[in-house]
């Protein structure tokens, strides 16, 4: 079972088309099914026309998906239940620090000559002051309605491991698997639940993959490092762990990866100027 899981915060571009077509090819080679998931937890950026645009683009490419369509925004109670399970075990804690406060804390450490460790995305690791709040103080601040995220207590999470954490990686050509080591510690106390919704990308995707019975995940290399964190969450929640393949990204002529935020040409624009789905497939190697 595979899934293609776009976010409806913009229009699909050639990078999305490549990932969707590769998912379809792998599903066919493995004799599996391909599901469609709309990852719309970012309610502030999600728009109905983007959702309808995704469906139109995928149909134009000739892709068909097995039902049912899953929309993350319809499953917030499921993610909240997973959050509560982690909280009850003391594996996550509420963090009341704003981005500005975190930046100031990191700057103060750097000024003292302390090394600033960074996660795979380049962001400084959380310095950790809220991890040391007493349960009584944290609860009181939450009851007062103070905005907060929930962070993974990485040292506590790692202590639950009884063996080294690993990831199954597979070849999209023949499905042959290999086992590689995972290193979730490099993410530090990652945000597992955002301020505005009862989940994050990391928590939602782990819950969704398990509920949907996903056995193989095909996604871009930009998410490869996040798989370490996902493997740890799967362990903590007792969820299944798919095999992963992270494909190369489609890039522009200047070498930059295609992105909605950079105004990369949308599939809808290609369609409007007469480009055929067959031409797109040929362009992308399908």
mmCIF file of C-alpha atoms in Angstrom, residues 101-118 124-127:
data_model
loop_
_atom_site.group_PDB
_atom_site.id
_atom_site.type_symbol
_atom_site.label_atom_id
_atom_site.label_comp_id
_atom_site.label_asym_id
_atom_site.label_seq_id
_atom_site.Cartn_x
_atom_site.Cartn_y
_atom_site.Cartn_z
ATOM 1 C CA UNK A 101 12.571 33.807 22.934
ATOM 2 C CA UNK A 102 14.216 30.710 21.486
ATOM 3 C CA UNK A 103 16.328 32.841 19.140
ATOM 4 C CA UNK A 104 17.425 34.983 22.114
ATOM 5 C CA UNK A 105 18.335 31.905 24.154
ATOM 6 C CA UNK A 106 20.388 30.489 21.285
ATOM 7 C CA UNK A 107 22.107 33.852 20.732
ATOM 8 C CA UNK A 108 22.977 34.084 24.438
ATOM 9 C CA UNK A 109 24.563 30.640 24.347
ATOM 10 C CA UNK A 110 26.560 31.544 21.254
ATOM 11 C CA UNK A 111 27.729 34.774 22.935
ATOM 12 C CA UNK A 112 29.049 32.693 25.825
ATOM 13 C CA UNK A 113 31.071 30.640 23.372
ATOM 14 C CA UNK A 114 28.852 27.575 23.585
ATOM 15 C CA UNK A 115 28.451 25.487 20.446
ATOM 16 C CA UNK A 116 25.051 25.793 18.789
ATOM 17 C CA UNK A 117 23.851 22.452 17.475
ATOM 18 C CA UNK A 118 21.440 22.444 14.550
ATOM 19 C CA UNK A 124 19.137 25.492 16.153
ATOM 20 C CA UNK A 125 18.164 22.693 18.494
ATOM 21 C CA UNK A 126 15.774 23.796 21.215
ATOM 22 C CA UNK A 127 17.799 24.878 24.278
#
